[in-house]
């Protein structure tokens, strides 16, 4: 019980530090914390696989992950983004088409921890936030980024 309460306030404090959620009222934040589940993933684990059916939304509370994507069934996956503590992912499959649009893989040797929210709670509590609804991705592979910050035109 004590652990539960401590975790509750720890998560509440954490969500308040994440820009997407920081402006929400305490009441809504508490409702989000009530439905979150903490999950740990090991180095190399696929938290999400491109093409799979998806029902969950994730907020990273510890560690780093890579988003990778293949353009066609026969092509290799390329790294398009790296995400860290406070970043969130997994909203796309909850916004209509159900299928995961990219892979999300743990790149941290010590693993990664995410706060996970199911589809129903996402729809009720998070899906309508403008910053979630309106997020657009510019899918330029991380690998094509040159050291000067420009891209070499892989995509
Ligand atoms: P979803 O549910 O399609 O699962 C993979 C997730 O990767 C996706 O939701 C996004 O949350 C996340 N993601 C991060 N960067 C990108 C990107 O550039 N393109 C796509 N398609 N997904 C991305």
PDB file of C-alpha atoms and ligand atoms in Angstrom:
ATOM      1  CA  UNK A   1       0.000   0.000   0.000  1.00  0.00           C
ATOM      2  CA  UNK A   2       2.760   2.371   1.031  1.00  0.00           C
ATOM      3  CA  UNK A   3       4.732   1.520  -2.091  1.00  0.00           C
ATOM      4  CA  UNK A   4       1.631   2.145  -4.160  1.00  0.00           C
ATOM      5  CA  UNK A   5       1.164   5.588  -2.705  1.00  0.00           C
ATOM      6  CA  UNK A   6       4.820   6.458  -3.084  1.00  0.00           C
ATOM      7  CA  UNK A   7       4.798   5.317  -6.704  1.00  0.00           C
ATOM      8  CA  UNK A   8       1.645   7.292  -7.295  1.00  0.00           C
ATOM      9  CA  UNK A   9       3.227  10.567  -6.206  1.00  0.00           C
ATOM     10  CA  UNK A  10       6.481   9.705  -7.999  1.00  0.00           C
ATOM     11  CA  UNK A  11       4.568   9.191 -11.284  1.00  0.00           C
ATOM     12  CA  UNK A  12       2.525  12.332 -10.704  1.00  0.00           C
ATOM     13  CA  UNK A  13       5.707  14.341 -10.267  1.00  0.00           C
ATOM     14  CA  UNK A  14       7.230  12.709 -13.339  1.00  0.00           C
ATOM     15  CA  UNK A  15       4.206  13.455 -15.554  1.00  0.00           C
ATOM     16  CA  UNK A  16       4.281  17.062 -14.394  1.00  0.00           C
ATOM     17  CA  UNK A  17       7.832  17.257 -15.784  1.00  0.00           C
ATOM     18  CA  UNK A  18       6.764  16.031 -19.257  1.00  0.00           C
ATOM     19  CA  UNK A  19       5.760  19.026 -21.415  1.00  0.00           C
ATOM     20  CA  UNK A  20       2.823  17.251 -23.099  1.00  0.00           C
ATOM     21  CA  UNK A  21       1.248  16.520 -19.727  1.00  0.00           C
ATOM     22  CA  UNK A  22       2.541  19.286 -17.490  1.00  0.00           C
ATOM     23  CA  UNK A  23      -0.290  21.682 -18.298  1.00  0.00           C
ATOM     24  CA  UNK A  24      -3.061  19.231 -17.464  1.00  0.00           C
ATOM     25  CA  UNK A  25      -4.957  19.717 -14.253  1.00  0.00           C
ATOM     26  CA  UNK A  26      -4.022  17.623 -11.234  1.00  0.00           C
ATOM     27  CA  UNK A  27      -7.311  15.784 -11.387  1.00  0.00           C
ATOM     28  CA  UNK A  28      -6.687  14.521 -14.922  1.00  0.00           C
ATOM     29  CA  UNK A  29      -3.055  13.702 -14.115  1.00  0.00           C
ATOM     30  CA  UNK A  30      -4.187  11.609 -11.143  1.00  0.00           C
ATOM     31  CA  UNK A  31      -6.614   9.723 -13.354  1.00  0.00           C
ATOM     32  CA  UNK A  32      -3.820   9.014 -15.825  1.00  0.00           C
ATOM     33  CA  UNK A  33      -1.527   7.815 -13.035  1.00  0.00           C
ATOM     34  CA  UNK A  34      -4.311   5.556 -11.735  1.00  0.00           C
ATOM     35  CA  UNK A  35      -4.443   3.627 -15.014  1.00  0.00           C
ATOM     36  CA  UNK A  36      -0.705   3.486 -15.843  1.00  0.00           C
ATOM     37  CA  UNK A  37       1.318   0.329 -15.499  1.00  0.00           C
ATOM     38  CA  UNK A  38       5.082   0.322 -15.196  1.00  0.00           C
ATOM     39  CA  UNK A  39       6.827  -2.132 -17.555  1.00  0.00           C
ATOM     40  CA  UNK A  40      10.508  -2.916 -17.858  1.00  0.00           C
ATOM     41  CA  UNK A  41      12.088  -3.994 -21.150  1.00  0.00           C
ATOM     42  CA  UNK A  42      15.556  -5.448 -21.678  1.00  0.00           C
ATOM     43  CA  UNK A  43      18.273  -4.297 -24.050  1.00  0.00           C
ATOM     44  CA  UNK A  44      17.319  -5.240 -27.619  1.00  0.00           C
ATOM     45  CA  UNK A  45      13.658  -5.918 -26.828  1.00  0.00           C
ATOM     46  CA  UNK A  46      11.104  -4.838 -29.414  1.00  0.00           C
ATOM     47  CA  UNK A  47       8.573  -2.850 -27.388  1.00  0.00           C
ATOM     48  CA  UNK A  48       6.658  -2.364 -30.621  1.00  0.00           C
ATOM     49  CA  UNK A  49       6.887  -4.181 -33.943  1.00  0.00           C
ATOM     50  CA  UNK A  50       5.982  -2.487 -37.189  1.00  0.00           C
ATOM     51  CA  UNK A  51       2.849  -4.049 -38.696  1.00  0.00           C
ATOM     52  CA  UNK A  52       1.595  -5.617 -35.451  1.00  0.00           C
ATOM     53  CA  UNK A  53      -1.774  -4.740 -33.979  1.00  0.00           C
ATOM     54  CA  UNK A  54      -1.313  -2.226 -31.183  1.00  0.00           C
ATOM     55  CA  UNK A  55      -3.410  -1.385 -28.141  1.00  0.00           C
ATOM     56  CA  UNK A  56      -1.028   0.495 -25.875  1.00  0.00           C
ATOM     57  CA  UNK A  57       0.558   3.912 -25.428  1.00  0.00           C
ATOM     58  CA  UNK A  58       3.971   4.375 -23.755  1.00  0.00           C
ATOM     59  CA  UNK A  59       5.754   7.117 -21.847  1.00  0.00           C
ATOM     60  CA  UNK A  60       9.468   6.450 -21.238  1.00  0.00           C
ATOM     61  CA  UNK A  61      10.403   6.881 -17.585  1.00  0.00           C
ATOM     62  CA  UNK A  62      13.928   5.438 -17.862  1.00  0.00           C
ATOM     63  CA  UNK A  63      16.371   4.509 -20.628  1.00  0.00           C
ATOM     64  CA  UNK A  64      16.619   5.086 -24.355  1.00  0.00           C
ATOM     65  CA  UNK A  65      14.893   3.493 -27.337  1.00  0.00           C
ATOM     66  CA  UNK A  66      15.303   3.649 -31.097  1.00  0.00           C
ATOM     67  CA  UNK A  67      12.476   4.007 -33.579  1.00  0.00           C
ATOM     68  CA  UNK A  68      13.238   2.043 -36.744  1.00  0.00           C
ATOM     69  CA  UNK A  69      11.211   1.581 -39.859  1.00  0.00           C
ATOM     70  CA  UNK A  70      11.318  -0.305 -43.138  1.00  0.00           C
ATOM     71  CA  UNK A  71       9.752   1.256 -46.198  1.00  0.00           C
ATOM     72  CA  UNK A  72       8.636  -2.052 -47.693  1.00  0.00           C
ATOM     73  CA  UNK A  73       8.360  -5.664 -46.523  1.00  0.00           C
ATOM     74  CA  UNK A  74      11.647  -6.564 -48.209  1.00  0.00           C
ATOM     75  CA  UNK A  75      13.719  -3.566 -47.166  1.00  0.00           C
ATOM     76  CA  UNK A  76      15.960  -3.252 -44.105  1.00  0.00           C
ATOM     77  CA  UNK A  77      14.842  -1.214 -41.106  1.00  0.00           C
ATOM     78  CA  UNK A  78      16.600   2.116 -40.650  1.00  0.00           C
ATOM     79  CA  UNK A  79      16.829   4.176 -37.495  1.00  0.00           C
ATOM     80  CA  UNK A  80      14.655   7.234 -37.803  1.00  0.00           C
ATOM     81  CA  UNK A  81      14.690   8.583 -34.276  1.00  0.00           C
ATOM     82  CA  UNK A  82      15.969   8.059 -30.769  1.00  0.00           C
ATOM     83  CA  UNK A  83      13.715   8.640 -27.784  1.00  0.00           C
ATOM     84  CA  UNK A  84      14.547   9.072 -24.102  1.00  0.00           C
ATOM     85  CA  UNK A  85      13.013   9.740 -20.691  1.00  0.00           C
ATOM     86  CA  UNK A  86       9.883  11.876 -20.983  1.00  0.00           C
ATOM     87  CA  UNK A  87       9.262  10.986 -24.637  1.00  0.00           C
ATOM     88  CA  UNK A  88       6.114   9.079 -25.552  1.00  0.00           C
ATOM     89  CA  UNK A  89       5.166   6.791 -28.431  1.00  0.00           C
ATOM     90  CA  UNK A  90       2.586   4.279 -29.641  1.00  0.00           C
ATOM     91  CA  UNK A  91      -0.214   6.762 -30.314  1.00  0.00           C
ATOM     92  CA  UNK A  92      -0.452   6.090 -34.042  1.00  0.00           C
ATOM     93  CA  UNK A  93      -2.012   2.616 -33.784  1.00  0.00           C
ATOM     94  CA  UNK A  94      -4.536   4.038 -31.324  1.00  0.00           C
ATOM     95  CA  UNK A  95      -5.624   6.742 -33.729  1.00  0.00           C
ATOM     96  CA  UNK A  96      -7.631   4.708 -36.147  1.00  0.00           C
ATOM     97  CA  UNK A  97      -5.762   2.173 -38.165  1.00  0.00           C
ATOM     98  CA  UNK A  98      -4.671  -0.199 -35.349  1.00  0.00           C
ATOM     99  CA  UNK A  99      -1.373  -1.238 -36.928  1.00  0.00           C
ATOM    100  CA  UNK A 100       2.027  -0.149 -35.654  1.00  0.00           C
ATOM    101  CA  UNK A 101       3.760   2.121 -38.140  1.00  0.00           C
ATOM    102  CA  UNK A 102       7.354   1.604 -36.905  1.00  0.00           C
ATOM    103  CA  UNK A 103       9.470  -0.543 -34.566  1.00  0.00           C
ATOM    104  CA  UNK A 104      10.514   0.678 -31.146  1.00  0.00           C
ATOM    105  CA  UNK A 105      13.601  -1.130 -29.813  1.00  0.00           C
ATOM    106  CA  UNK A 106      15.459  -0.739 -26.509  1.00  0.00           C
ATOM    107  CA  UNK A 107      18.967   0.584 -27.130  1.00  0.00           C
ATOM    108  CA  UNK A 108      20.011   1.084 -23.538  1.00  0.00           C
ATOM    109  CA  UNK A 109      22.232  -1.704 -22.167  1.00  0.00           C
ATOM    110  CA  UNK A 110      20.452  -1.391 -18.836  1.00  0.00           C
ATOM    111  CA  UNK A 111      17.034  -1.693 -20.440  1.00  0.00           C
ATOM    112  CA  UNK A 112      14.195   0.800 -20.440  1.00  0.00           C
ATOM    113  CA  UNK A 113      11.142   1.410 -18.284  1.00  0.00           C
ATOM    114  CA  UNK A 114       7.862   2.696 -19.677  1.00  0.00           C
ATOM    115  CA  UNK A 115       4.570   3.746 -18.201  1.00  0.00           C
ATOM    116  CA  UNK A 116       1.976   1.949 -20.276  1.00  0.00           C
ATOM    117  CA  UNK A 117      -1.609   2.985 -20.897  1.00  0.00           C
ATOM    118  CA  UNK A 118      -4.220   0.835 -22.631  1.00  0.00           C
ATOM    119  CA  UNK A 119      -6.374   1.885 -25.574  1.00  0.00           C
ATOM    120  CA  UNK A 120      -9.501   2.623 -23.577  1.00  0.00           C
ATOM    121  CA  UNK A 121      -7.738   4.879 -21.072  1.00  0.00           C
ATOM    122  CA  UNK A 122      -5.734   6.517 -23.871  1.00  0.00           C
ATOM    123  CA  UNK A 123      -8.951   7.347 -25.716  1.00  0.00           C
ATOM    124  CA  UNK A 124     -10.603   8.718 -22.576  1.00  0.00           C
ATOM    125  CA  UNK A 125      -7.715  10.657 -21.094  1.00  0.00           C
ATOM    126  CA  UNK A 126      -4.962  11.393 -23.630  1.00  0.00           C
ATOM    127  CA  UNK A 127      -6.063  10.921 -27.235  1.00  0.00           C
ATOM    128  CA  UNK A 128      -7.771  14.290 -27.422  1.00  0.00           C
ATOM    129  CA  UNK A 129      -4.785  16.365 -26.357  1.00  0.00           C
ATOM    130  CA  UNK A 130      -3.760  18.596 -29.248  1.00  0.00           C
ATOM    131  CA  UNK A 131      -0.059  17.804 -28.936  1.00  0.00           C
ATOM    132  CA  UNK A 132      -0.834  14.088 -29.230  1.00  0.00           C
ATOM    133  CA  UNK A 133      -3.523  14.371 -31.902  1.00  0.00           C
ATOM    134  CA  UNK A 134      -1.512  16.701 -34.077  1.00  0.00           C
ATOM    135  CA  UNK A 135       1.929  15.133 -33.853  1.00  0.00           C
ATOM    136  CA  UNK A 136       3.400  14.706 -37.311  1.00  0.00           C
ATOM    137  CA  UNK A 137       6.588  12.849 -38.087  1.00  0.00           C
ATOM    138  CA  UNK A 138       9.248  13.883 -40.480  1.00  0.00           C
ATOM    139  CA  UNK A 139      10.671  10.455 -41.192  1.00  0.00           C
ATOM    140  CA  UNK A 140      14.248  11.222 -42.082  1.00  0.00           C
ATOM    141  CA  UNK A 141      16.480   8.340 -40.991  1.00  0.00           C
ATOM    142  CA  UNK A 142      18.852   9.177 -38.164  1.00  0.00           C
ATOM    143  CA  UNK A 143      21.555   7.398 -40.175  1.00  0.00           C
ATOM    144  CA  UNK A 144      21.247   9.827 -43.048  1.00  0.00           C
ATOM    145  CA  UNK A 145      21.849  12.804 -40.793  1.00  0.00           C
ATOM    146  CA  UNK A 146      25.337  14.126 -41.301  1.00  0.00           C
ATOM    147  CA  UNK A 147      27.429  15.557 -38.497  1.00  0.00           C
ATOM    148  CA  UNK A 148      26.635  19.082 -39.644  1.00  0.00           C
ATOM    149  CA  UNK A 149      22.953  18.418 -38.927  1.00  0.00           C
ATOM    150  CA  UNK A 150      21.948  18.286 -42.594  1.00  0.00           C
ATOM    151  CA  UNK A 151      20.625  15.225 -44.365  1.00  0.00           C
ATOM    152  CA  UNK A 152      22.229  13.356 -47.230  1.00  0.00           C
ATOM    153  CA  UNK A 153      18.931  12.604 -48.914  1.00  0.00           C
ATOM    154  CA  UNK A 154      18.380   8.893 -48.143  1.00  0.00           C
ATOM    155  CA  UNK A 155      14.628   9.564 -48.061  1.00  0.00           C
TER     156      UNK A 155
HETATM  157  P1  LIG B   1       2.737   3.439 -33.504  1.00  0.00           P
HETATM  158  O1  LIG B   1       1.573   3.044 -32.680  1.00  0.00           O
HETATM  159  O2  LIG B   1       2.601   3.389 -34.972  1.00  0.00           O
HETATM  160  O3  LIG B   1       3.984   2.522 -33.076  1.00  0.00           O
HETATM  161  C1  LIG B   1       5.285   2.956 -33.460  1.00  0.00           C
HETATM  162  C2  LIG B   1       5.483   4.325 -32.883  1.00  0.00           C
HETATM  163  O4  LIG B   1       6.717   4.958 -33.150  1.00  0.00           O
HETATM  164  C3  LIG B   1       4.466   5.302 -33.489  1.00  0.00           C
HETATM  165  O5  LIG B   1       3.170   4.934 -33.047  1.00  0.00           O
HETATM  166  C4  LIG B   1       4.999   6.622 -32.986  1.00  0.00           C
HETATM  167  O6  LIG B   1       4.517   6.886 -31.688  1.00  0.00           O
HETATM  168  C5  LIG B   1       6.503   6.332 -32.855  1.00  0.00           C
HETATM  169  N1  LIG B   1       7.323   7.132 -33.769  1.00  0.00           N
HETATM  170  C6  LIG B   1       8.338   7.970 -33.405  1.00  0.00           C
HETATM  171  N2  LIG B   1       8.874   8.546 -34.477  1.00  0.00           N
HETATM  172  C7  LIG B   1       8.181   8.101 -35.561  1.00  0.00           C
HETATM  173  C8  LIG B   1       8.271   8.369 -36.953  1.00  0.00           C
HETATM  174  O7  LIG B   1       9.101   9.149 -37.441  1.00  0.00           O
HETATM  175  N3  LIG B   1       7.393   7.711 -37.744  1.00  0.00           N
HETATM  176  C9  LIG B   1       6.452   6.842 -37.260  1.00  0.00           C
HETATM  177  N4  LIG B   1       5.616   6.241 -38.134  1.00  0.00           N
HETATM  178  N5  LIG B   1       6.332   6.562 -35.951  1.00  0.00           N
HETATM  179  C10 LIG B   1       7.195   7.189 -35.110  1.00  0.00           C
END
